[in-house]
Short mmCIF file of C-alpha atoms in Angstrom, two decimals:
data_model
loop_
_atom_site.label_atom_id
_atom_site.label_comp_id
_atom_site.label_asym_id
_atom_site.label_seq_id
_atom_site.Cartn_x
_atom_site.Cartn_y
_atom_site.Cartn_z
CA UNK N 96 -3.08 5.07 -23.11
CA UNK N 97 -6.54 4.81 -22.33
CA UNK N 98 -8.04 6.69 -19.52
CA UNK N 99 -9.65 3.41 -17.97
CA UNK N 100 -6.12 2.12 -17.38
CA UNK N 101 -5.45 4.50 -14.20
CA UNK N 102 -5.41 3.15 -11.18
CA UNK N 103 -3.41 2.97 -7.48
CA UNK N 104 -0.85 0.50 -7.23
CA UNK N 105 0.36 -1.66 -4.12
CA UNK N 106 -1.40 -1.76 -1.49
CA UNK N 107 -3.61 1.24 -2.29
CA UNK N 108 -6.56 -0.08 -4.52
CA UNK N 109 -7.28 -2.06 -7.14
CA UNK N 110 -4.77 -1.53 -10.27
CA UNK N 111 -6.78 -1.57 -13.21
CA UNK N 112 -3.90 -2.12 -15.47
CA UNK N 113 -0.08 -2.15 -14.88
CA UNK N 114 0.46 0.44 -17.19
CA UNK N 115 0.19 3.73 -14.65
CA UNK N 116 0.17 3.30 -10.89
CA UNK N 117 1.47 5.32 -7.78
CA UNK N 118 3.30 4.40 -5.04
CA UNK N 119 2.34 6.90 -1.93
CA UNK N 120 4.34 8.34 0.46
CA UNK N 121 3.62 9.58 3.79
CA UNK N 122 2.51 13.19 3.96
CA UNK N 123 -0.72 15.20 3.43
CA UNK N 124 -1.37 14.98 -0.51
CA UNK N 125 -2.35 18.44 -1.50
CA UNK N 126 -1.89 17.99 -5.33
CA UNK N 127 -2.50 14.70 -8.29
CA UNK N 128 -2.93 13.79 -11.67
CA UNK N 129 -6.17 13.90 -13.38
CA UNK N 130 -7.11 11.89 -16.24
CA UNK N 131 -9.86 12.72 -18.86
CA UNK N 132 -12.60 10.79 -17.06
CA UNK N 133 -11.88 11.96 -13.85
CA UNK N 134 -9.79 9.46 -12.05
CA UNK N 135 -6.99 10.80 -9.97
CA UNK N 136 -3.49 10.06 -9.24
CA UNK N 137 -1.51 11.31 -5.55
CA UNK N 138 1.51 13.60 -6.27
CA UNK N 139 3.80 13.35 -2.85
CA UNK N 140 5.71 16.12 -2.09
CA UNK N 141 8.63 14.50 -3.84
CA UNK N 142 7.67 12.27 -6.79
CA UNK N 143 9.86 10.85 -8.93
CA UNK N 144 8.36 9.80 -12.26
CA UNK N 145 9.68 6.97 -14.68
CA UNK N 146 9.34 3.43 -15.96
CA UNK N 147 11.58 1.75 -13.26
CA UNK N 148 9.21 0.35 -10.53
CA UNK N 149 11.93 2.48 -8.47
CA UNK N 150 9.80 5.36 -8.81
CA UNK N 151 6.64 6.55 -7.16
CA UNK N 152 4.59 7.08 -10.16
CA UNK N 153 5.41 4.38 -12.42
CA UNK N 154 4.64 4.61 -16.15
CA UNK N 155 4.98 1.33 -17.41
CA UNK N 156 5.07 2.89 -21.44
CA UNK N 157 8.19 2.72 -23.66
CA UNK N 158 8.19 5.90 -24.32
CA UNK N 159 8.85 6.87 -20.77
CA UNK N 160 12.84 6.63 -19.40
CA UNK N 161 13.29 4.59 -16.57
CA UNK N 162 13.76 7.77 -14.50
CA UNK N 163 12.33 10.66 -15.99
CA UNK N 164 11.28 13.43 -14.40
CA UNK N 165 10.64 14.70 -10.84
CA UNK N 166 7.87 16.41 -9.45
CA UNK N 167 9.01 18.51 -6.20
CA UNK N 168 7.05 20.69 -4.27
CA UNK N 169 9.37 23.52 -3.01
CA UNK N 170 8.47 27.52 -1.47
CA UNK N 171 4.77 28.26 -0.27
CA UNK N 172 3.80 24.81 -1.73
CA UNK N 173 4.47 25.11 -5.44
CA UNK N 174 4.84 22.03 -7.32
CA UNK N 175 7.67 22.02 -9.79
CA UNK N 176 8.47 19.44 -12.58
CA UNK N 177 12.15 18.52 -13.89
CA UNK N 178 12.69 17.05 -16.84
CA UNK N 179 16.04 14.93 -16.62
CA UNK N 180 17.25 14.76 -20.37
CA UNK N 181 15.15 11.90 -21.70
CA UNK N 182 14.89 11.19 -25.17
CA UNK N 183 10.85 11.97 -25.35
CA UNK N 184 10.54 14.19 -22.79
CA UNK N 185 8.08 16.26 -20.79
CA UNK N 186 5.76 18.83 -21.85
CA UNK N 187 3.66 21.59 -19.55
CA UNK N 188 1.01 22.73 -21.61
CA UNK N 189 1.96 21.82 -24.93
CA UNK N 190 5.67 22.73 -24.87
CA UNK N 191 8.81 20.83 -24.02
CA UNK N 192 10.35 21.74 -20.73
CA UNK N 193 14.21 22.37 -20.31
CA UNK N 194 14.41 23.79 -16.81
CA UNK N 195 12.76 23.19 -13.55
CA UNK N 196 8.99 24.91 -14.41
CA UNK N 197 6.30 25.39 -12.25
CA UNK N 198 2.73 23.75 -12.16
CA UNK N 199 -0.34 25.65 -12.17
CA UNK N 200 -3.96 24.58 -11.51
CA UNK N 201 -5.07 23.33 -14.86
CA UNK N 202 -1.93 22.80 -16.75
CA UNK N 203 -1.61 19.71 -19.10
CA UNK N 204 1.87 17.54 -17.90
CA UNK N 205 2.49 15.16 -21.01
CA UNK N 206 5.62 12.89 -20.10
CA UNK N 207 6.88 10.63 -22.86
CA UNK N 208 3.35 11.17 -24.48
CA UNK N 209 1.47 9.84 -21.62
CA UNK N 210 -1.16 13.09 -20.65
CA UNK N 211 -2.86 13.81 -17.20
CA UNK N 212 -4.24 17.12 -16.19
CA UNK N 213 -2.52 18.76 -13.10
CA UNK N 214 -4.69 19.23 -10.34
CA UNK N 215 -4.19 21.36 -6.86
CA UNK N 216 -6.52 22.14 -3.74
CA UNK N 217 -5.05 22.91 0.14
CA UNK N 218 -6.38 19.84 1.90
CA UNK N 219 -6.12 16.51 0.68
CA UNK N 220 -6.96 14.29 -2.85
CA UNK N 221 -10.73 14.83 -3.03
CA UNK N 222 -12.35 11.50 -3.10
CA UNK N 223 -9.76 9.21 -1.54
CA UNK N 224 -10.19 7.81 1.97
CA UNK N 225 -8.28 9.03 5.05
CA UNK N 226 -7.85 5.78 5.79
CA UNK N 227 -6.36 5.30 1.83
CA UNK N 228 -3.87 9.04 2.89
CA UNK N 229 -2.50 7.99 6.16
CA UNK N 230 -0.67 11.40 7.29
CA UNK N 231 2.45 10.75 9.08
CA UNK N 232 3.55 13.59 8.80
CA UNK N 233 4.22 15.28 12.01
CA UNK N 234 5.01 18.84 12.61
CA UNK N 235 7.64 19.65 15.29
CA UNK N 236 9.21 22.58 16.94
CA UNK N 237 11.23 25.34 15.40
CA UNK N 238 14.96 23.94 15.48
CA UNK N 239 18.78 25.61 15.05
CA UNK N 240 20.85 23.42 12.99
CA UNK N 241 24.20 23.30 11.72
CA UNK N 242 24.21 22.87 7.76
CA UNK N 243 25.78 22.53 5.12
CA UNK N 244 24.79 24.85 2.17
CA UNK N 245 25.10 24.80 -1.71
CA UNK N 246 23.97 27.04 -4.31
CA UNK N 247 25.05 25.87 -8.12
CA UNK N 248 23.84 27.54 -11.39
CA UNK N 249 24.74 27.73 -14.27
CA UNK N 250 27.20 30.71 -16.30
CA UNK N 251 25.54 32.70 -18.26
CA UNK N 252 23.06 30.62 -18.66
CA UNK N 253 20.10 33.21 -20.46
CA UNK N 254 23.07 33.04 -23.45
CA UNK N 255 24.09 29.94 -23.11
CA UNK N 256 20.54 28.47 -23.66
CA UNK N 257 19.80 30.58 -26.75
CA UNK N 258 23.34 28.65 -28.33
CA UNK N 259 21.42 25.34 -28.21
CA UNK N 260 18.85 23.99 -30.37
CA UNK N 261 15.45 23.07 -29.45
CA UNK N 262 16.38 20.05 -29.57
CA UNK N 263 20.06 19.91 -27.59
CA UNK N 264 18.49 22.60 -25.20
CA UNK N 265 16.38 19.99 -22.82
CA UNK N 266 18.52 17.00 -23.17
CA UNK N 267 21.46 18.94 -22.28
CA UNK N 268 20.29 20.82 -19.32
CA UNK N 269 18.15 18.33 -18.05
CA UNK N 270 21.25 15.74 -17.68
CA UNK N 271 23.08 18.15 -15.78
CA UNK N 272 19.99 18.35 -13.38
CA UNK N 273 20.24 14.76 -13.28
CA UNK N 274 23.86 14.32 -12.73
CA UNK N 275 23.52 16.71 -9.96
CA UNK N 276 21.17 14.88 -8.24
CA UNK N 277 22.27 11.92 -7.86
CA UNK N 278 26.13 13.64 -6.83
CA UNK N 279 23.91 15.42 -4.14
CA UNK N 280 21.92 12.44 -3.00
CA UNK N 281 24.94 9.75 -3.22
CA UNK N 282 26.52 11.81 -0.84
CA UNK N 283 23.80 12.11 1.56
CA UNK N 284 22.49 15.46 0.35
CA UNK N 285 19.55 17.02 -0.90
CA UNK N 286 18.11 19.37 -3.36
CA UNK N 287 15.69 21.49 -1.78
CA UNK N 288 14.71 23.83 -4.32
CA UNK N 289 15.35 23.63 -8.42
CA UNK N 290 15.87 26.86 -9.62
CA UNK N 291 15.52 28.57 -13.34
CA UNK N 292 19.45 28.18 -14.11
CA UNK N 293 20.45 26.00 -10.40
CA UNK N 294 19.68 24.34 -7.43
CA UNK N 295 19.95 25.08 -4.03
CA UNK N 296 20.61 22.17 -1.55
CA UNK N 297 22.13 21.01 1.55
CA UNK N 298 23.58 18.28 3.80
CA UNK N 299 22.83 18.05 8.05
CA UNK N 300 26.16 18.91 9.34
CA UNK N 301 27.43 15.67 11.57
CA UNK N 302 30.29 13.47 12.47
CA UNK N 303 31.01 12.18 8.64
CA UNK N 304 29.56 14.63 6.76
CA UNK N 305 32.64 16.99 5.64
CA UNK N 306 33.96 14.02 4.23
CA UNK N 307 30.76 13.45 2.38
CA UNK N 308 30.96 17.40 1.63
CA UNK N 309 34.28 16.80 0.36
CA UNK N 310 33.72 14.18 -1.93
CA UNK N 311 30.92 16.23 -3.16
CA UNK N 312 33.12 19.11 -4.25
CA UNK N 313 35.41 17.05 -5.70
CA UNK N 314 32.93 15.61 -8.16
CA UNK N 315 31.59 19.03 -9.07
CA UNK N 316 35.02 19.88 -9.68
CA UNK N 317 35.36 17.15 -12.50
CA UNK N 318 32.21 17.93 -13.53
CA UNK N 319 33.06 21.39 -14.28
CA UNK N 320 35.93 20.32 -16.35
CA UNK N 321 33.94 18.46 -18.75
CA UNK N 322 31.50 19.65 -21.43
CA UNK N 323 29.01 22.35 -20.82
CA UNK N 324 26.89 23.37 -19.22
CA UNK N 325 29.92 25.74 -17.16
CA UNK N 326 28.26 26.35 -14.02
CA UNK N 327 29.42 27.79 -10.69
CA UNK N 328 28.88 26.72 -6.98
CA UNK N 329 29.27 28.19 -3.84
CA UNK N 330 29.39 26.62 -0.34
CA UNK N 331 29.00 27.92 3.21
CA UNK N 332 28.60 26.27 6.47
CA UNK N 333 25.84 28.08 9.08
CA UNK N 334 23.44 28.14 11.04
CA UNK N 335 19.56 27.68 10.24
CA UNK N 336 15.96 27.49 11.74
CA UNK N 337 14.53 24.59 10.31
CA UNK N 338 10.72 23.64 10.84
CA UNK N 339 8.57 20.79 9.65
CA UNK N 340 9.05 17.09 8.91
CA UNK N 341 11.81 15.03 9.02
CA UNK N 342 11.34 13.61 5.90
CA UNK N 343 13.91 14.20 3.11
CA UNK N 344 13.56 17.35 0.77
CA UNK N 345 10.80 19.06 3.39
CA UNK N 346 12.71 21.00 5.14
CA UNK N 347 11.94 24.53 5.60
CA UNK N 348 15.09 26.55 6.37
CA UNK N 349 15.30 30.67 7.11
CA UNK N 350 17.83 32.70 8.69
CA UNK N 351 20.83 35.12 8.19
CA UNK N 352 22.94 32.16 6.49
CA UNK N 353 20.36 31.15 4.26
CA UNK N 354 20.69 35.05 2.70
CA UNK N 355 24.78 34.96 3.28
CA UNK N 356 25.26 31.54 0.49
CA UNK N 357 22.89 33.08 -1.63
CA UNK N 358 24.99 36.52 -1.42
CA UNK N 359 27.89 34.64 -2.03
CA UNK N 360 27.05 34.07 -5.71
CA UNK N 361 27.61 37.77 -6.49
CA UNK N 362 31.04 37.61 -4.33
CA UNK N 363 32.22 34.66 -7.13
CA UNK N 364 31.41 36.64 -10.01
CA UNK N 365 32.98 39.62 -8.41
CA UNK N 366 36.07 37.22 -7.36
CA UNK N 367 36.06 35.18 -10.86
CA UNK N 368 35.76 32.03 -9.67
CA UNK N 369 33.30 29.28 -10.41
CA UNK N 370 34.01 27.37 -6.89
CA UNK N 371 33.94 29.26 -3.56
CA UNK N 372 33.88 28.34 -0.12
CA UNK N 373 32.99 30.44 2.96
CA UNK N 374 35.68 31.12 6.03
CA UNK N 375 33.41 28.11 8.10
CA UNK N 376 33.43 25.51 5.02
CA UNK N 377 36.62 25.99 4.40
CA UNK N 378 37.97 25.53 7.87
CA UNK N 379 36.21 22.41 8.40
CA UNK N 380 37.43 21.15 4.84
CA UNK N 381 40.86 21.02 5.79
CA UNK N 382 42.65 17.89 5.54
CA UNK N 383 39.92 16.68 3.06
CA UNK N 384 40.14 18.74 0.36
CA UNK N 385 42.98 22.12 -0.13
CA UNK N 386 40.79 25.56 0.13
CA UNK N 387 43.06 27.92 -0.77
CA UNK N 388 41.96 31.82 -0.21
CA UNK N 389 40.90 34.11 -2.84
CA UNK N 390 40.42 37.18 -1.39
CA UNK N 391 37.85 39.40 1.14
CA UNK N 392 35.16 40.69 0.15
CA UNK N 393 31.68 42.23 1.97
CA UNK N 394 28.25 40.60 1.56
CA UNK N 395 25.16 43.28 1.30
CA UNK N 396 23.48 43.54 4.02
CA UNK N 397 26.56 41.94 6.05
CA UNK N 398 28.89 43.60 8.52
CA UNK N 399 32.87 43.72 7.60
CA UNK N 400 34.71 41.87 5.39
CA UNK N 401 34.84 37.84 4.67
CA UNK N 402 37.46 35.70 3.76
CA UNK N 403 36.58 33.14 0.57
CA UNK N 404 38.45 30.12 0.00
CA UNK N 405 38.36 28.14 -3.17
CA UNK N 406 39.85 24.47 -4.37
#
């Protein structure tokens, strides 16, 4: 692809040509794509990346699956990439990703053999109109909410990866990251942060939602029981303080139960179990799904003992 075939699609500039364009979102742009003569491309904060016009950077180019990657920016306003199996894949700075990696200023994203230079500054895009950026997005005041939280990773998974060839390693991992997604997001979750071996997401807690939850673990459950990756998850219902947008994915969560489901991965090893629900999940599982408990055990940094429930 040519550099002079870049260009903003619908609504926001001129296309050039229909082979690359970008679909904004609402939110302060603090990172895009840079092409070798300069033009540059929004990332939102979420960004998915494929052929389908579905996405919000579009790539009409065969090479290019119709949904193949994702560009999330998670913690202190790092931008990470995942790669979700595809045949041609993507590449950070010459290599072929597997797992969730992190952009830096500078790095070279090539995805299905398309190439733009990653670009990030703390305000805005440089040289696009505020007019062009409308921010919506509106800050608002420190909140307690009741949420659903889920932690999955995979076994192992430093061995497991060094079984698989260079070749099975990204397709296989990155269609698990896939799968997961769209379990979490067809039940009205979300992934807030992609981790080396995992993800960590979570649903709002509401009228409906165990039911969603529920449905949720039971499709982990027969994912689990297919081939590998083997992964574990672990569920708790809590308590957070949530600040910042309302929009999907940009939530910023903190608190004692953020620490407790993360803690809880440590209890499942200790307990042997690749599913495990907290004392709160469990209890609002019932008649949806059978927790049965698994034993007690203490958190660090936690008072007492805790019941753990499992399917």
């Amino acid at each position: 692809m040519r550099p002079d075939e870049i260009g903003l699609g619908r609504g926001h500039g001129r296309v050039k040509d229909p082979t690359v364009h970008m679909i904004l979102s609402g939110g302060e742009i603090g990172a895009w794509f840079e092409a070798a003569d300069g033009q540059r491309l929004a990332i939102p904060r979420i960004c998915n990346v494929g052929r389908s016009r579905n996405n919000q950077l579009v790539l009409a180019d065969m090479r290019v699956s119709r949904r193949h990657a994702l560009i999330q920016m998670q913690a202190q306003g790092e931008y990470w990439v995942v790669d979700f199996g595809t045949v041609n894949g993507t590449r950070v700075d010459g290599r072929r990703i597997a797992v969730p990696t992190l952009l830096r200023e500078g790095s070279t994203v090539e995805i299905g053999g398309i190439s733009f230079t990653f670009r990030q500054a703390g305000g805005a895009l440089p040289g696009v109109s505020s007019d062009t950026l409308s921010t919506t997005a509106t800050m608002h005041d420190v909140r307690r909410l009741p949420v659903w939280l889920l932690v999955a990773d995979i076994v192992d998974s430093t061995h497991y990866y060094r079984s698989l060839s260079q070749d099975d390693l990204p397709r296989v991992i990155g269609n698990w990251f896939a799968i997961c997604r769209e379990l979490m997001e067809g039940t009205g979750g979300t992934i807030n942060q992609y981790l080396g071996d995992g993800y960590f997401g979570h649903w709002p807690d509401g009228e409906l939602v165990p039911e969603r939850v529920a449905t949720a673990l039971r499709q982990l459950h027969e994912l689990q029981q297919k081939a590998p990756p083997h992964f574990r998850w672990v569920l708790h219902l809590g308590n957070v303080l949530a600040h910042g947008t309302f929009n999907p994915g940009e939530e910023s969560m903190m608190g004692p139960d953020m620490h407790f489901v993360f803690r809880m991965e440590a209890v499942a090893k200790e307990l042997k179990q690749t599913a495990l629900m907290s004392d709160t999940a469990a209890r609002r599982l019932e008649g949806r799904c059978e927790p049965r408990e698994v034993g007690r055990s203490s958190l660090k940094g936690f008072e007492g003992e805790f019941r753990f429930f499992t399917l």
